[in-house]
PDB file of C-alpha atoms in Angstrom:
ATOM      1  CA  MET A  14      69.311  62.371  -4.706  1.00  0.00           C
ATOM      2  CA  GLY A  15      68.802  61.010  -8.206  1.00  0.00           C
ATOM      3  CA  GLN A  16      67.999  64.489  -9.553  1.00  0.00           C
ATOM      4  CA  LYS A  17      71.037  66.200  -8.015  1.00  0.00           C
ATOM      5  CA  VAL A  18      73.848  63.778  -8.914  1.00  0.00           C
ATOM      6  CA  ASN A  19      75.024  62.806 -12.393  1.00  0.00           C
ATOM      7  CA  PRO A  20      74.320  59.026 -12.563  1.00  0.00           C
ATOM      8  CA  ASN A  21      77.465  58.421 -14.649  1.00  0.00           C
ATOM      9  CA  GLY A  22      79.746  60.234 -12.193  1.00  0.00           C
ATOM     10  CA  LEU A  23      78.126  58.517  -9.212  1.00  0.00           C
ATOM     11  CA  ARG A  24      79.039  55.081 -10.618  1.00  0.00           C
ATOM     12  CA  LEU A  25      82.624  55.866 -11.679  1.00  0.00           C
ATOM     13  CA  GLY A  26      85.006  53.242 -10.345  1.00  0.00           C
ATOM     14  CA  VAL A  27      82.114  50.995  -9.282  1.00  0.00           C
ATOM     15  CA  ILE A  28      80.442  49.714 -12.467  1.00  0.00           C
ATOM     16  CA  ARG A  29      81.534  52.439 -14.908  1.00  0.00           C
ATOM     17  CA  ASN A  30      84.988  53.336 -16.211  1.00  0.00           C
ATOM     18  CA  TRP A  31      86.512  56.742 -16.976  1.00  0.00           C
ATOM     19  CA  ASN A  32      86.306  58.104 -20.542  1.00  0.00           C
ATOM     20  CA  SER A  33      89.874  59.430 -20.246  1.00  0.00           C
ATOM     21  CA  ARG A  34      92.383  56.881 -18.959  1.00  0.00           C
ATOM     22  CA  TRP A  35      95.866  58.204 -18.157  1.00  0.00           C
ATOM     23  CA  PHE A  36      97.926  59.518 -15.249  1.00  0.00           C
ATOM     24  CA  PHE A  37     100.142  62.590 -14.817  1.00  0.00           C
ATOM     25  CA  SER A  38     101.755  63.571 -11.524  1.00  0.00           C
ATOM     26  CA  ASP A  39     102.632  67.021 -12.879  1.00  0.00           C
ATOM     27  CA  LYS A  40      99.695  69.434 -12.496  1.00  0.00           C
ATOM     28  CA  LYS A  41     100.513  71.381 -15.677  1.00  0.00           C
ATOM     29  CA  ALA A  42     100.671  68.210 -17.786  1.00  0.00           C
ATOM     30  CA  TYR A  43      97.405  67.017 -16.246  1.00  0.00           C
ATOM     31  CA  ARG A  44      95.691  70.313 -17.111  1.00  0.00           C
ATOM     32  CA  LYS A  45      96.964  70.271 -20.708  1.00  0.00           C
ATOM     33  CA  ALA A  46      95.950  66.625 -21.240  1.00  0.00           C
ATOM     34  CA  LEU A  47      92.464  67.242 -19.850  1.00  0.00           C
ATOM     35  CA  GLU A  48      91.985  70.307 -22.046  1.00  0.00           C
ATOM     36  CA  SER A  49      93.198  68.492 -25.178  1.00  0.00           C
ATOM     37  CA  ASP A  50      90.858  65.543 -24.453  1.00  0.00           C
ATOM     38  CA  ILE A  51      87.866  67.905 -24.379  1.00  0.00           C
ATOM     39  CA  LYS A  52      88.962  69.529 -27.657  1.00  0.00           C
ATOM     40  CA  ILE A  53      89.480  66.110 -29.314  1.00  0.00           C
ATOM     41  CA  ARG A  54      85.987  64.981 -28.291  1.00  0.00           C
ATOM     42  CA  ASN A  55      84.362  68.185 -29.562  1.00  0.00           C
ATOM     43  CA  LEU A  56      86.306  67.955 -32.831  1.00  0.00           C
ATOM     44  CA  LEU A  57      85.421  64.316 -33.510  1.00  0.00           C
ATOM     45  CA  MET A  58      81.802  64.660 -32.348  1.00  0.00           C
ATOM     46  CA  ASP A  59      81.260  67.510 -34.841  1.00  0.00           C
ATOM     47  CA  LYS A  60      83.120  65.818 -37.691  1.00  0.00           C
ATOM     48  CA  LEU A  61      81.507  62.383 -37.218  1.00  0.00           C
ATOM     49  CA  SER A  62      77.961  63.492 -36.351  1.00  0.00           C
ATOM     50  CA  PHE A  63      76.671  61.715 -39.494  1.00  0.00           C
ATOM     51  CA  ALA A  64      77.748  58.340 -38.018  1.00  0.00           C
ATOM     52  CA  SER A  65      75.841  58.798 -34.706  1.00  0.00           C
ATOM     53  CA  VAL A  66      78.910  58.730 -32.426  1.00  0.00           C
ATOM     54  CA  THR A  67      77.794  58.168 -28.818  1.00  0.00           C
ATOM     55  CA  GLN A  68      81.078  58.083 -26.873  1.00  0.00           C
ATOM     56  CA  ILE A  69      84.813  58.714 -27.307  1.00  0.00           C
ATOM     57  CA  ASP A  70      87.364  57.164 -24.941  1.00  0.00           C
ATOM     58  CA  ILE A  71      90.986  58.346 -24.843  1.00  0.00           C
ATOM     59  CA  GLU A  72      93.905  56.333 -23.434  1.00  0.00           C
ATOM     60  CA  ARG A  73      97.383  57.816 -23.139  1.00  0.00           C
ATOM     61  CA  ALA A  74     100.740  56.053 -22.748  1.00  0.00           C
ATOM     62  CA  ILE A  75     104.290  57.454 -22.966  1.00  0.00           C
ATOM     63  CA  ASN A  76     104.486  57.579 -26.781  1.00  0.00           C
ATOM     64  CA  LYS A  77     101.023  56.383 -27.734  1.00  0.00           C
ATOM     65  CA  ILE A  78      97.471  57.752 -27.796  1.00  0.00           C
ATOM     66  CA  THR A  79      94.540  55.385 -28.293  1.00  0.00           C
ATOM     67  CA  VAL A  80      91.202  56.901 -29.364  1.00  0.00           C
ATOM     68  CA  ILE A  81      88.193  54.553 -29.109  1.00  0.00           C
ATOM     69  CA  ILE A  82      85.107  55.756 -30.999  1.00  0.00           C
ATOM     70  CA  TYR A  83      81.730  54.154 -30.261  1.00  0.00           C
ATOM     71  CA  SER A  84      79.370  54.569 -33.200  1.00  0.00           C
ATOM     72  CA  VAL A  85      75.949  53.318 -34.328  1.00  0.00           C
ATOM     73  CA  LYS A  86      77.180  53.389 -37.962  1.00  0.00           C
ATOM     74  CA  PRO A  87      80.871  52.350 -37.804  1.00  0.00           C
ATOM     75  CA  GLY A  88      81.074  51.571 -41.539  1.00  0.00           C
ATOM     76  CA  MET A  89      80.482  55.237 -42.385  1.00  0.00           C
ATOM     77  CA  ILE A  90      83.506  56.250 -40.282  1.00  0.00           C
ATOM     78  CA  ILE A  91      85.865  53.616 -41.722  1.00  0.00           C
ATOM     79  CA  GLY A  92      84.922  54.366 -45.342  1.00  0.00           C
ATOM     80  CA  ARG A  93      86.119  52.537 -48.452  1.00  0.00           C
ATOM     81  CA  GLY A  94      89.452  50.846 -47.834  1.00  0.00           C
ATOM     82  CA  GLY A  95      89.845  52.664 -44.524  1.00  0.00           C
ATOM     83  CA  LYS A  96      90.075  56.158 -46.066  1.00  0.00           C
ATOM     84  CA  GLY A  97      87.934  57.617 -43.299  1.00  0.00           C
ATOM     85  CA  LEU A  98      90.298  56.329 -40.616  1.00  0.00           C
ATOM     86  CA  GLU A  99      93.309  57.811 -42.403  1.00  0.00           C
ATOM     87  CA  GLU A 100      91.620  61.228 -42.551  1.00  0.00           C
ATOM     88  CA  ILE A 101      90.879  61.137 -38.811  1.00  0.00           C
ATOM     89  CA  LYS A 102      94.479  60.080 -38.052  1.00  0.00           C
ATOM     90  CA  ASN A 103      95.810  62.956 -40.168  1.00  0.00           C
ATOM     91  CA  GLN A 104      93.567  65.420 -38.341  1.00  0.00           C
ATOM     92  CA  LEU A 105      94.703  64.115 -34.950  1.00  0.00           C
ATOM     93  CA  SER A 106      98.354  64.310 -36.065  1.00  0.00           C
ATOM     94  CA  LYS A 107      97.822  67.980 -36.965  1.00  0.00           C
ATOM     95  CA  PHE A 108      96.084  68.574 -33.637  1.00  0.00           C
ATOM     96  CA  PHE A 109      98.989  67.079 -31.656  1.00  0.00           C
ATOM     97  CA  LYS A 110     101.542  68.623 -34.072  1.00  0.00           C
ATOM     98  CA  ILE A 111     103.118  65.243 -34.802  1.00  0.00           C
ATOM     99  CA  LYS A 112     105.500  65.378 -37.784  1.00  0.00           C
ATOM    100  CA  LYS A 113     107.081  61.904 -37.522  1.00  0.00           C
ATOM    101  CA  ALA A 114     105.511  58.574 -36.559  1.00  0.00           C
ATOM    102  CA  LYS A 115     108.355  57.944 -34.100  1.00  0.00           C
ATOM    103  CA  GLU A 116     107.369  60.944 -31.952  1.00  0.00           C
ATOM    104  CA  MET A 117     103.958  59.555 -31.002  1.00  0.00           C
ATOM    105  CA  LYS A 118     101.758  56.735 -32.272  1.00  0.00           C
ATOM    106  CA  ILE A 119      98.020  57.338 -32.755  1.00  0.00           C
ATOM    107  CA  ASP A 120      95.862  54.222 -32.577  1.00  0.00           C
ATOM    108  CA  LEU A 121      92.221  54.425 -33.679  1.00  0.00           C
ATOM    109  CA  LYS A 122      89.592  51.861 -32.692  1.00  0.00           C
ATOM    110  CA  ILE A 123      85.988  51.866 -33.910  1.00  0.00           C
ATOM    111  CA  GLU A 124      83.515  50.019 -31.687  1.00  0.00           C
ATOM    112  CA  PRO A 125      79.924  49.387 -32.883  1.00  0.00           C
ATOM    113  CA  VAL A 126      76.933  50.217 -30.663  1.00  0.00           C
ATOM    114  CA  LYS A 127      74.869  47.036 -31.108  1.00  0.00           C
ATOM    115  CA  LYS A 128      71.745  48.232 -29.274  1.00  0.00           C
ATOM    116  CA  PRO A 129      71.475  51.995 -29.916  1.00  0.00           C
ATOM    117  CA  TYR A 130      68.174  52.377 -28.046  1.00  0.00           C
ATOM    118  CA  LEU A 131      69.918  51.274 -24.833  1.00  0.00           C
ATOM    119  CA  ASN A 132      72.376  54.153 -25.213  1.00  0.00           C
ATOM    120  CA  ALA A 133      71.162  57.342 -23.491  1.00  0.00           C
ATOM    121  CA  TYR A 134      73.179  59.711 -25.712  1.00  0.00           C
ATOM    122  CA  TYR A 135      71.769  58.235 -28.929  1.00  0.00           C
ATOM    123  CA  VAL A 136      68.204  58.350 -27.556  1.00  0.00           C
ATOM    124  CA  ALA A 137      68.602  61.981 -26.409  1.00  0.00           C
ATOM    125  CA  GLN A 138      70.070  62.951 -29.778  1.00  0.00           C
ATOM    126  CA  SER A 139      67.269  61.242 -31.744  1.00  0.00           C
ATOM    127  CA  ILE A 140      64.562  62.968 -29.651  1.00  0.00           C
ATOM    128  CA  ALA A 141      66.301  66.355 -30.036  1.00  0.00           C
ATOM    129  CA  GLU A 142      66.582  65.964 -33.817  1.00  0.00           C
ATOM    130  CA  LYS A 143      62.853  65.188 -34.114  1.00  0.00           C
ATOM    131  CA  LEU A 144      61.946  68.179 -31.926  1.00  0.00           C
ATOM    132  CA  VAL A 145      64.026  70.431 -34.202  1.00  0.00           C
ATOM    133  CA  LYS A 146      62.105  69.090 -37.225  1.00  0.00           C
ATOM    134  CA  GLY A 147      58.819  70.082 -35.558  1.00  0.00           C
ATOM    135  CA  PHE A 148      57.376  66.728 -34.474  1.00  0.00           C
ATOM    136  CA  THR A 149      54.907  66.701 -31.558  1.00  0.00           C
ATOM    137  CA  HIS A 150      56.981  66.246 -28.393  1.00  0.00           C
ATOM    138  CA  ARG A 151      54.590  63.866 -26.604  1.00  0.00           C
ATOM    139  CA  SER A 152      54.288  61.431 -29.509  1.00  0.00           C
ATOM    140  CA  VAL A 153      58.077  61.493 -30.046  1.00  0.00           C
ATOM    141  CA  VAL A 154      58.801  60.793 -26.363  1.00  0.00           C
ATOM    142  CA  HIS A 155      56.202  58.009 -26.004  1.00  0.00           C
ATOM    143  CA  ARG A 156      57.324  56.238 -29.189  1.00  0.00           C
ATOM    144  CA  THR A 157      60.967  56.439 -28.107  1.00  0.00           C
ATOM    145  CA  MET A 158      60.220  55.125 -24.604  1.00  0.00           C
ATOM    146  CA  THR A 159      58.282  52.176 -26.058  1.00  0.00           C
ATOM    147  CA  ARG A 160      61.209  51.413 -28.388  1.00  0.00           C
ATOM    148  CA  VAL A 161      63.681  51.508 -25.469  1.00  0.00           C
ATOM    149  CA  ILE A 162      61.571  49.105 -23.373  1.00  0.00           C
ATOM    150  CA  GLU A 163      61.200  46.773 -26.377  1.00  0.00           C
ATOM    151  CA  GLU A 164      65.000  46.782 -26.747  1.00  0.00           C
ATOM    152  CA  GLY A 165      65.273  45.227 -23.257  1.00  0.00           C
ATOM    153  CA  ALA A 166      65.612  48.132 -20.805  1.00  0.00           C
ATOM    154  CA  LYS A 167      64.124  47.910 -17.304  1.00  0.00           C
ATOM    155  CA  GLY A 168      63.005  51.529 -17.401  1.00  0.00           C
ATOM    156  CA  ILE A 169      63.448  54.977 -18.906  1.00  0.00           C
ATOM    157  CA  LYS A 170      62.934  58.553 -17.723  1.00  0.00           C
ATOM    158  CA  VAL A 171      62.757  61.523 -20.108  1.00  0.00           C
ATOM    159  CA  GLN A 172      62.847  65.170 -19.068  1.00  0.00           C
ATOM    160  CA  LEU A 173      62.240  68.088 -21.417  1.00  0.00           C
ATOM    161  CA  GLY A 174      62.987  71.662 -20.315  1.00  0.00           C
ATOM    162  CA  GLY A 175      62.435  74.952 -22.141  1.00  0.00           C
ATOM    163  CA  ARG A 176      59.773  76.557 -24.324  1.00  0.00           C
ATOM    164  CA  ILE A 177      58.156  73.240 -25.194  1.00  0.00           C
ATOM    165  CA  ALA A 178      55.875  73.356 -28.258  1.00  0.00           C
ATOM    166  CA  GLY A 179      56.594  77.097 -28.612  1.00  0.00           C
ATOM    167  CA  ALA A 180      55.050  78.069 -25.265  1.00  0.00           C
ATOM    168  CA  GLU A 181      55.627  81.630 -24.023  1.00  0.00           C
ATOM    169  CA  ILE A 182      56.738  80.445 -20.575  1.00  0.00           C
ATOM    170  CA  SER A 183      59.390  77.737 -20.238  1.00  0.00           C
ATOM    171  CA  ARG A 184      58.536  74.609 -18.260  1.00  0.00           C
ATOM    172  CA  ARG A 185      59.757  71.101 -17.478  1.00  0.00           C
ATOM    173  CA  GLU A 186      57.962  67.897 -18.393  1.00  0.00           C
ATOM    174  CA  LYS A 187      58.910  64.426 -17.118  1.00  0.00           C
ATOM    175  CA  TYR A 188      57.921  61.070 -18.592  1.00  0.00           C
ATOM    176  CA  PHE A 189      58.479  57.655 -16.982  1.00  0.00           C
ATOM    177  CA  GLN A 190      58.191  54.054 -18.074  1.00  0.00           C
ATOM    178  CA  GLY A 191      59.429  51.086 -16.043  1.00  0.00           C
ATOM    179  CA  THR A 192      61.739  51.472 -13.024  1.00  0.00           C
ATOM    180  CA  ILE A 193      64.642  53.946 -12.638  1.00  0.00           C
ATOM    181  CA  PRO A 194      66.409  53.411  -9.261  1.00  0.00           C
ATOM    182  CA  THR A 195      68.839  56.350  -9.643  1.00  0.00           C
ATOM    183  CA  SER A 196      70.114  56.129  -6.049  1.00  0.00           C
ATOM    184  CA  THR A 197      71.119  52.449  -6.334  1.00  0.00           C
ATOM    185  CA  ILE A 198      74.787  52.467  -7.362  1.00  0.00           C
ATOM    186  CA  ARG A 199      74.898  48.813  -8.458  1.00  0.00           C
ATOM    187  CA  GLU A 200      72.153  49.436 -11.068  1.00  0.00           C
ATOM    188  CA  ASP A 201      73.544  50.165 -14.541  1.00  0.00           C
ATOM    189  CA  ILE A 202      71.891  53.491 -15.358  1.00  0.00           C
ATOM    190  CA  ASP A 203      72.998  55.403 -18.434  1.00  0.00           C
ATOM    191  CA  TYR A 204      72.463  59.174 -18.475  1.00  0.00           C
ATOM    192  CA  ALA A 205      72.864  61.832 -21.162  1.00  0.00           C
ATOM    193  CA  ASN A 206      71.617  65.301 -22.033  1.00  0.00           C
ATOM    194  CA  TYR A 207      71.373  66.947 -25.448  1.00  0.00           C
ATOM    195  CA  PRO A 208      70.198  70.440 -26.526  1.00  0.00           C
ATOM    196  CA  ALA A 209      67.575  70.878 -29.245  1.00  0.00           C
ATOM    197  CA  LEU A 210      67.630  74.302 -30.945  1.00  0.00           C
ATOM    198  CA  THR A 211      64.028  74.878 -32.051  1.00  0.00           C
ATOM    199  CA  ARG A 212      62.435  78.019 -33.541  1.00  0.00           C
ATOM    200  CA  SER A 213      61.286  79.200 -30.103  1.00  0.00           C
ATOM    201  CA  GLY A 214      64.671  78.534 -28.428  1.00  0.00           C
ATOM    202  CA  TYR A 215      66.618  75.714 -26.823  1.00  0.00           C
ATOM    203  CA  ILE A 216      64.862  72.672 -25.353  1.00  0.00           C
ATOM    204  CA  GLY A 217      67.029  70.523 -23.091  1.00  0.00           C
ATOM    205  CA  VAL A 218      66.569  66.757 -23.391  1.00  0.00           C
ATOM    206  CA  LYS A 219      67.673  64.570 -20.477  1.00  0.00           C
ATOM    207  CA  ILE A 220      67.566  60.756 -20.597  1.00  0.00           C
ATOM    208  CA  TRP A 221      67.951  58.117 -17.886  1.00  0.00           C
ATOM    209  CA  ILE A 222      67.954  54.453 -19.030  1.00  0.00           C
ATOM    210  CA  CYS A 223      68.077  51.524 -16.613  1.00  0.00           C
ATOM    211  CA  LYS A 224      69.732  48.695 -18.534  1.00  0.00           C
TER     212      LYS A 224
END
């Protein structure tokens, strides 16, 4: 069961909240809001990749949109005197085609990720970046798993899939440390996947962390 179900989706409404929080009874409005949320996340993830953004939450009200950005390096997003925040607000205003502040208010919140090695997305991203640079996959995975356990996690599972180490035939490799009860809904398990584009092709990195 743990390999077939997304651990984040399985725990929605139980111990985990939705990343998009709003309600529309009209189907067309719902579809447009969902599509724009995906575009906003892709836009901000690409623009703020230097600050190690791990998650973006979006809350919508009648005349207000709140964007909450979780980052390992929040100071790099804010910038000197809040210039970075102003740039992001201007970009979002262009995206939503807002000409006047009265039409819709955009509220930006930057939340720091205090323990990055307990965040599955950050761990997956860091492993992928090292694989792209050509580091040995086993040493990278084992060092990362040790770091995660030292940070206070109960367990971690890492899965690599693709032409690992430039092999001619693609394969999957799994690494475990500690306990990962993926079927237990009350356990706080964080999951993320991230693609690593190496010289021999894509290697998929999947991370499960039991907090």
